[in-house]
Amino acid sequence: MNKRDEIMRISETELAAQRQFSEEFKALPHRPQTYYIVTYGCQMNAHDSEKLAGMLEGMGMRPAPAKEEADFVLHNTCCIRDNAERKALGNVTWLKEIKKERPGLLIGVCGCMVQEPGMADKLLRQYPFVDVAFGTGNIHQLPELLYRAAETRRRVVAVPDEQSTIAEGLPIRRESPFQAYVTIMYGCNNFCSYCIVPYVRGRERSREADDIMREVETLQKQGVKEIMLLGQNVNSYGSDVPGGVTFPRLLRRVTETGIPRVRFMTSHPKDLSDELVEEMASNPALCRHLHLPVQSGSNRILQAMNRKYTRETYLEKVEKIRRAAPDVGLTTDIIVAFPGETDRDFEDTMDLARQVCYDSAFTFIYSPRVGTRAAEMPGRIDPALATERIGRLIALQEEMTGRRFAEMTGKTEQVLVTGRSKRSETQFTGKTSRNISVNFEGNERMIGQIIPVAITAASKTTLKGTVREGENNEPASHR
Ligand code: SF4
């Protein structure tokens, strides 16, 4: 074990202690039997919920069909925007009424919101019906925390001051047998001025490549078709490990296992290297999708956001990827109405979105987060103006998406079939390598397979297609 391991890795002794709490929990009289997890926010949180579910099942609990029926309801929260936080707290409060009818119900809150400065105190003071609260750094302690809450019927709160750990080997209850998340790093060092993530998820910590590979090899043997590698900034993977592998080299190793499709999320533009562009161009198992959050098209605003690139350097990187791998679809995140954003700044963003012509964009009105630098900045934008701007941006993006999707009609796409469409009994749905949804007539046997689908039409958000019967449905490249 090297020095970095000693500092960061949760020890086997601690994990064994947690397993012991799981066993003791099972022996508790009148313990909760069922659980329900409500997940808010990003893929990192969705994957954390899979670990929480794995631990709860290791404690002998089983999933409840609805939160109204569960003995333990856990809210895995997000704090990236004010409305995500308000929604989570609203839903937690709603459970108060259920608890009046069923006093045995245990209510838990965890995740990024709990890690915010002052939030644990607020939960203690204003939400007395919450039984267990813990931050993102305490996930591995769930067996102990829930055991204590169930045994003593007292409230248990645990939030670490500093986030500097990695817990390996936690049980995971994966949502899908053919798609899997694999976290490759935790935290972020970038301190974009609007973002709370570095404060609630701590500094960058890369997992050891060998630990990642063991997880990926297991998934490959289990028949998983698509893996998404997760991190707040995957492009800087390995930079905290002396002599560690770079992200493109990790991608190469992951795809060498034979996993048909590999995706990753999210890439900071400043760290998008030529090596990564070359890997995307030459490695057929890497999905043809790159999410490259631009946030603004104005240099003045990018500087105020502390993004550490300019619109020119961003566009150069877009150009590089388009030249090397023209079949890669780009998506982005854009914040509208950042403090001090002028009409001119906003027009720069519109212009950049037009130039890049993204497949799709997540667009948000700026939401101040207490404790971040931007929250103290002057020049708040009038809400009506912010709404007007985002409306114009969404309309532009719909036009661009329509253009991108129209280019795909008449082509055949390899589609990973994910399930039935919600719209019709006979319709099935799946994702192209570019991460675009396709609906088509299919059957149950197709679920979990990568099949060729001829694209026949495009709507604002999805493609429509026809399965190409009789063709090899697991081709060797660019799945
Ligand atoms: S790169 Fe910026 S926006 Fe992304 S998580 Fe880090 S601080 Fe937040």
XYZ file of C-alpha atoms and ligand atoms in Angstrom:
487
model
C 0.000 0.000 0.000
C 1.501 3.369 -0.964
C 1.319 6.636 0.969
C -1.565 7.990 -1.092
C -3.606 4.880 -0.268
C -3.014 5.371 3.433
C -4.277 8.926 3.224
C -7.290 8.416 1.027
C -8.594 4.883 1.075
C -11.172 3.934 3.706
C -9.463 1.102 5.565
C -10.520 -2.532 5.368
C -10.941 -2.404 9.173
C -13.506 0.399 8.832
C -15.351 -1.447 6.042
C -15.362 -4.650 8.127
C -16.836 -2.661 11.042
C -19.609 -1.469 8.728
C -20.306 -5.051 7.626
C -20.592 -5.949 11.309
C -23.169 -3.158 11.781
C -25.105 -4.650 8.848
C -25.243 -8.005 10.639
C -26.282 -6.396 13.933
C -28.961 -4.385 12.130
C -30.462 -7.619 10.764
C -30.814 -8.905 14.334
C -32.657 -5.795 15.612
C -36.253 -6.469 16.637
C -38.801 -4.326 14.701
C -36.134 -3.102 12.313
C -37.154 -1.492 8.993
C -37.642 -4.171 6.333
C -38.051 -2.103 3.163
C -36.421 0.988 1.675
C -37.020 3.564 -1.036
C -34.342 5.947 -2.349
C -35.304 9.254 -3.979
C -32.396 10.488 -6.116
C -31.874 14.085 -7.247
C -29.229 15.520 -9.574
C -26.478 14.064 -11.698
C -25.182 10.626 -12.685
C -22.690 10.723 -9.786
C -25.665 10.859 -7.420
C -27.528 8.160 -9.360
C -24.495 5.913 -8.936
C -24.167 6.804 -5.228
C -27.799 5.669 -4.883
C -26.834 2.310 -6.402
C -24.191 1.973 -3.669
C -26.669 3.033 -0.960
C -29.157 0.435 -2.264
C -26.381 -2.202 -2.266
C -25.579 -1.462 1.376
C -29.260 -1.461 2.409
C -29.744 -4.863 0.780
C -26.619 -6.072 2.599
C -28.472 -5.041 5.771
C -31.303 -7.390 4.848
C -33.681 -4.766 3.463
C -35.593 -4.988 0.201
C -36.835 -2.242 -2.140
C -40.391 -0.953 -1.621
C -42.529 -0.335 -4.723
C -43.330 3.247 -3.599
C -42.048 5.626 -0.952
C -45.463 5.659 0.768
C -44.979 1.939 1.486
C -41.318 1.961 2.590
C -40.082 1.615 6.186
C -37.025 3.752 5.389
C -37.078 6.580 2.814
C -33.709 8.062 1.922
C -33.359 11.291 -0.095
C -30.037 11.450 -1.946
C -29.918 15.179 -2.588
C -28.317 17.658 -4.999
C -27.449 21.285 -4.249
C -26.199 22.525 -7.609
C -29.218 24.816 -7.999
C -31.606 26.351 -5.529
C -34.673 24.643 -7.015
C -33.104 21.137 -6.637
C -32.608 21.905 -2.958
C -36.095 23.299 -2.435
C -37.644 20.299 -4.184
C -35.736 17.854 -1.955
C -36.688 19.696 1.236
C -40.321 19.921 0.046
C -40.429 16.167 -0.539
C -38.828 15.455 2.835
C -41.440 17.669 4.526
C -44.233 15.841 2.712
C -43.146 12.609 4.451
C -43.847 14.242 7.814
C -47.571 13.564 7.256
C -46.915 9.888 6.440
C -44.834 9.634 9.610
C -47.782 10.875 11.687
C -49.765 7.850 10.473
C -46.790 5.464 10.647
C -44.466 6.605 13.473
C -42.104 3.687 12.721
C -41.127 5.263 9.387
C -37.463 6.313 9.261
C -36.568 9.322 7.109
C -33.044 9.888 5.824
C -31.360 12.740 3.930
C -27.906 12.394 2.391
C -25.753 13.657 -0.467
C -24.427 17.037 -1.550
C -27.071 19.207 0.135
C -26.247 17.793 3.576
C -22.593 18.593 2.952
C -23.365 22.335 2.442
C -22.122 24.582 5.248
C -24.910 25.066 7.797
C -27.286 22.489 6.289
C -26.782 19.816 8.970
C -27.734 22.377 11.649
C -30.739 23.474 9.625
C -31.922 19.862 9.336
C -31.523 19.398 13.084
C -33.439 22.581 13.933
C -36.127 22.795 11.261
C -36.698 19.161 10.272
C -37.126 17.239 13.561
C -38.790 14.338 11.738
C -35.544 13.519 9.858
C -33.914 10.516 11.566
C -30.622 10.135 9.680
C -28.562 12.729 7.786
C -25.102 12.245 6.302
C -22.844 13.828 3.713
C -21.269 12.435 0.550
C -18.115 11.552 2.534
C -20.053 9.268 4.911
C -21.844 7.047 2.424
C -19.856 3.986 3.494
C -21.093 4.524 7.085
C -24.763 4.013 6.217
C -24.967 0.627 8.050
C -23.688 2.187 11.293
C -25.806 5.340 11.051
C -29.028 3.509 10.273
C -28.312 0.890 12.947
C -27.916 3.653 15.545
C -31.072 5.467 14.420
C -33.149 2.257 14.393
C -31.799 0.989 17.707
C -31.954 4.211 19.747
C -34.799 5.987 17.899
C -32.599 9.064 18.246
C -31.540 11.294 15.376
C -28.136 10.604 13.846
C -26.212 13.226 11.864
C -22.736 12.719 10.357
C -20.981 15.202 8.090
C -17.187 15.148 7.644
C -15.341 18.499 7.773
C -13.150 17.536 4.883
C -13.754 15.216 1.953
C -10.563 13.340 1.254
C -11.471 9.683 1.139
C -12.242 6.948 -1.367
C -14.223 3.899 -0.298
C -13.509 0.825 -2.426
C -15.460 -2.405 -2.441
C -18.899 -1.130 -1.367
C -21.760 -3.381 -2.479
C -23.644 -1.984 -5.491
C -27.188 -2.746 -6.597
C -27.036 -1.709 -10.260
C -30.200 -0.418 -11.899
C -29.484 -2.055 -15.259
C -27.909 -5.406 -16.184
C -26.460 -4.004 -19.433
C -25.497 -0.372 -18.631
C -23.255 0.546 -15.707
C -21.750 3.612 -14.092
C -18.143 3.447 -12.911
C -16.831 6.389 -10.892
C -13.178 7.040 -11.752
C -12.622 10.133 -9.601
C -14.270 12.209 -6.911
C -14.311 15.953 -6.228
C -13.134 18.928 -8.244
C -10.278 21.439 -8.063
C -11.611 24.012 -10.472
C -13.662 26.369 -8.301
C -15.780 27.804 -11.083
C -17.135 30.883 -9.362
C -20.804 29.801 -9.514
C -20.319 26.182 -8.447
C -20.733 24.605 -5.022
C -19.326 21.182 -6.011
C -15.715 21.644 -4.781
C -17.118 22.684 -1.382
C -19.461 19.711 -1.017
C -17.524 16.974 -2.843
C -13.995 18.049 -1.893
C -10.770 18.113 -3.943
C -10.006 15.774 -6.831
C -9.253 12.184 -5.830
C -8.608 9.692 -8.624
C -9.293 6.032 -7.992
C -6.356 3.720 -8.604
C -6.453 2.452 -12.209
C -6.186 -1.155 -11.000
C -9.293 -0.759 -8.810
C -11.196 0.680 -11.775
C -10.018 -2.123 -14.050
C -11.115 -4.812 -11.577
C -14.598 -3.284 -11.517
C -14.749 -2.972 -15.318
C -13.524 -6.554 -15.862
C -16.245 -7.846 -13.547
C -18.864 -5.870 -15.471
C -17.544 -7.164 -18.777
C -17.800 -10.760 -17.534
C -21.370 -10.063 -16.404
C -22.249 -9.091 -19.988
C -22.581 -5.319 -19.514
C -22.771 -3.609 -22.911
C -22.129 0.009 -21.993
C -20.117 1.665 -19.259
C -20.173 5.328 -18.346
C -17.024 6.533 -16.582
C -17.944 9.268 -14.114
C -16.156 12.198 -12.547
C -16.676 15.946 -12.144
C -13.788 16.459 -14.560
C -12.707 13.118 -16.030
C -10.092 14.830 -18.236
C -7.897 15.497 -15.227
C -8.102 11.866 -14.093
C -4.729 10.673 -12.766
C -3.184 14.119 -12.300
C -3.161 13.581 -8.505
C -1.475 10.159 -8.749
C 2.321 10.347 -9.063
C 3.215 8.430 -12.243
C -0.474 7.610 -12.742
C -2.143 6.844 -16.053
C -3.756 9.660 -18.036
C -7.458 9.624 -18.830
C -6.947 8.639 -22.516
C -4.727 5.739 -21.418
C -7.348 4.648 -18.897
C -9.950 4.747 -21.692
C -7.712 2.502 -23.800
C -7.362 -0.006 -20.956
C -11.107 0.005 -20.254
C -12.018 -0.633 -23.896
C -9.393 -3.391 -24.190
C -11.537 -5.486 -21.830
C -13.993 -5.968 -24.697
C -16.812 -3.811 -23.289
C -18.659 -2.847 -26.504
C -19.393 0.785 -25.570
C -17.650 3.234 -23.254
C -18.892 6.753 -22.448
C -17.608 9.363 -20.049
C -18.946 12.443 -18.277
C -17.976 15.292 -17.665
C -15.092 16.931 -19.536
C -13.756 20.344 -18.616
C -12.780 22.056 -21.904
C -9.501 23.402 -20.496
C -8.307 19.814 -19.870
C -9.398 18.310 -23.197
C -6.031 17.083 -24.491
C -4.847 16.232 -28.004
C -4.221 12.736 -26.651
C -7.938 12.420 -25.804
C -8.992 13.732 -29.214
C -6.714 11.142 -30.879
C -8.090 8.383 -28.671
C -11.672 9.338 -29.571
C -10.785 9.376 -33.250
C -9.054 5.990 -33.233
C -10.835 3.889 -30.597
C -14.041 2.363 -32.012
C -15.405 1.316 -28.624
C -15.604 4.935 -27.417
C -19.104 6.303 -27.937
C -19.459 9.052 -30.514
C -20.505 11.630 -27.942
C -18.628 14.353 -26.123
C -20.268 16.504 -23.466
C -18.210 19.693 -23.350
C -19.818 22.308 -21.079
C -19.139 25.801 -22.431
C -21.310 27.752 -19.924
C -20.984 31.068 -21.839
C -19.810 32.365 -25.202
C -18.523 35.653 -23.751
C -14.881 35.950 -22.718
C -15.799 38.509 -20.071
C -18.297 36.126 -18.465
C -16.021 33.091 -18.847
C -13.390 34.994 -16.909
C -15.885 35.968 -14.195
C -16.919 32.298 -14.042
C -13.244 31.300 -13.585
C -13.530 28.782 -16.421
C -9.869 29.192 -17.498
C -10.510 29.115 -21.266
C -11.701 31.647 -23.822
C -14.354 31.289 -26.492
C -11.523 31.126 -29.037
C -9.665 28.270 -27.312
C -12.977 26.449 -26.792
C -13.841 26.777 -30.475
C -10.343 25.571 -31.423
C -10.929 22.406 -29.394
C -14.327 21.916 -31.041
C -12.650 22.298 -34.421
C -9.968 19.740 -33.474
C -12.499 17.146 -32.421
C -14.664 17.785 -35.505
C -11.640 17.375 -37.805
C -10.342 14.221 -36.102
C -13.702 12.553 -35.382
C -16.459 14.151 -37.466
C -19.061 11.580 -36.347
C -18.805 12.695 -32.683
C -21.887 14.605 -31.492
C -21.280 17.475 -29.087
C -23.539 18.494 -26.223
C -23.079 21.237 -23.645
C -24.266 23.114 -20.552
C -25.010 26.838 -20.738
C -25.744 29.241 -17.880
C -27.832 32.283 -18.800
C -28.014 35.529 -16.795
C -24.767 35.132 -14.865
C -24.211 38.305 -12.744
C -23.277 41.204 -15.002
C -24.258 39.446 -18.257
C -24.991 42.180 -20.806
C -27.024 41.858 -24.020
C -23.710 41.690 -25.854
C -22.434 38.838 -23.641
C -25.644 36.936 -24.230
C -25.441 37.494 -27.996
C -21.898 36.045 -27.855
C -23.368 32.902 -26.273
C -26.075 32.701 -28.955
C -23.417 33.123 -31.606
C -21.216 30.376 -30.169
C -24.184 27.977 -29.893
C -24.982 28.704 -33.561
C -21.367 28.098 -34.600
C -20.951 24.809 -32.751
C -24.460 23.517 -33.563
C -24.669 21.140 -30.602
C -26.775 17.969 -30.685
C -28.397 19.266 -27.504
C -27.744 21.633 -24.608
C -28.732 21.768 -20.943
C -29.624 25.398 -20.367
C -30.041 26.997 -16.946
C -30.747 30.403 -15.472
C -27.949 31.295 -13.046
C -28.804 30.235 -9.486
C -26.734 31.808 -6.672
C -25.221 29.317 -4.223
C -24.241 30.615 -0.809
C -20.495 30.306 -0.226
C -19.501 30.665 -3.884
C -17.750 33.757 -5.263
C -20.444 34.490 -7.842
C -23.088 34.750 -5.119
C -21.292 37.916 -3.919
C -20.982 39.469 -7.383
C -22.955 42.592 -8.300
C -25.113 42.831 -11.408
C -27.950 40.345 -10.773
C -30.064 40.037 -13.900
C -33.755 40.889 -13.791
C -35.711 37.567 -13.715
C -37.939 38.629 -16.636
C -34.872 39.360 -18.772
C -33.277 36.059 -17.723
C -36.444 34.197 -18.743
C -36.542 35.981 -22.084
C -32.887 35.140 -22.751
C -33.215 31.473 -21.881
C -36.355 31.259 -24.044
C -34.399 32.578 -27.024
C -31.525 30.182 -26.344
C -33.853 27.174 -26.041
C -35.568 28.119 -29.316
C -32.186 28.381 -31.033
C -31.047 25.045 -29.621
C -34.266 23.361 -30.780
C -33.521 24.614 -34.275
C -29.913 23.293 -34.050
C -31.062 19.933 -32.629
C -33.603 19.663 -35.450
C -30.838 20.284 -37.959
C -28.503 17.691 -36.383
C -31.257 15.083 -36.090
C -32.453 15.689 -39.682
C -28.914 14.875 -40.895
C -29.305 11.420 -39.362
C -32.452 10.386 -41.230
C -31.704 7.788 -43.869
C -28.679 6.497 -41.934
C -28.414 3.291 -39.932
C -27.484 3.681 -36.270
C -26.331 1.043 -33.799
C -28.808 1.308 -30.922
C -28.501 -0.125 -27.412
C -32.096 -1.083 -26.626
C -32.920 0.078 -23.107
C -36.607 -0.867 -22.753
C -40.169 -0.233 -23.787
C -41.180 3.225 -24.899
C -43.570 4.948 -22.504
C -45.714 6.042 -25.433
C -46.890 2.762 -26.932
C -47.153 -0.955 -26.131
C -45.225 -2.099 -29.188
C -42.641 0.690 -29.307
C -39.185 0.190 -27.838
C -36.505 2.725 -27.137
C -32.723 2.873 -27.067
C -29.668 5.085 -27.454
C -27.357 5.614 -30.386
C -23.627 5.820 -29.839
C -24.134 9.628 -30.005
C -26.480 9.293 -27.026
C -29.626 10.184 -28.963
C -32.897 8.393 -28.141
C -34.491 6.322 -30.913
C -38.006 4.793 -30.848
C -38.920 1.814 -33.032
C -41.200 -1.237 -33.265
C -39.429 -4.067 -31.477
C -39.764 -6.925 -29.048
C -38.742 -7.878 -25.517
C -35.766 -9.985 -26.712
C -34.057 -6.874 -28.064
C -33.687 -5.272 -24.616
C -30.018 -5.102 -23.671
C -28.844 -5.777 -27.261
C -27.084 -3.425 -29.666
C -29.049 -3.585 -32.904
C -29.006 -1.715 -36.244
C -31.888 0.722 -36.682
C -32.552 2.673 -39.884
C -33.506 6.238 -38.943
C -36.713 7.252 -40.697
C -37.763 10.488 -38.970
C -36.707 13.038 -36.356
C -38.671 14.993 -33.755
C -37.388 17.751 -31.427
C -35.988 15.298 -28.877
C -35.896 11.828 -30.429
C -35.385 9.870 -33.616
C -37.742 7.290 -35.093
C -36.523 4.210 -36.866
C -37.039 0.704 -38.198
C -35.027 -2.289 -37.041
C -32.918 -3.714 -39.857
C -33.826 -7.392 -39.578
C -31.237 -10.037 -40.367
C -28.216 -7.745 -40.073
C -25.392 -8.451 -37.666
C -26.646 -6.760 -34.542
C -23.327 -6.593 -32.719
C -20.880 -5.076 -35.188
C -17.239 -4.754 -34.240
C -16.839 -1.025 -34.358
C -18.467 2.335 -33.650
C -21.280 0.858 -31.670
S -15.502 22.046 -13.187
Fe -16.484 23.884 -12.361
S -18.682 23.498 -12.754
Fe -17.650 21.511 -12.913
S -17.808 20.622 -10.855
Fe -15.817 21.672 -10.970
S -16.230 23.729 -10.128
Fe -18.233 22.809 -10.629
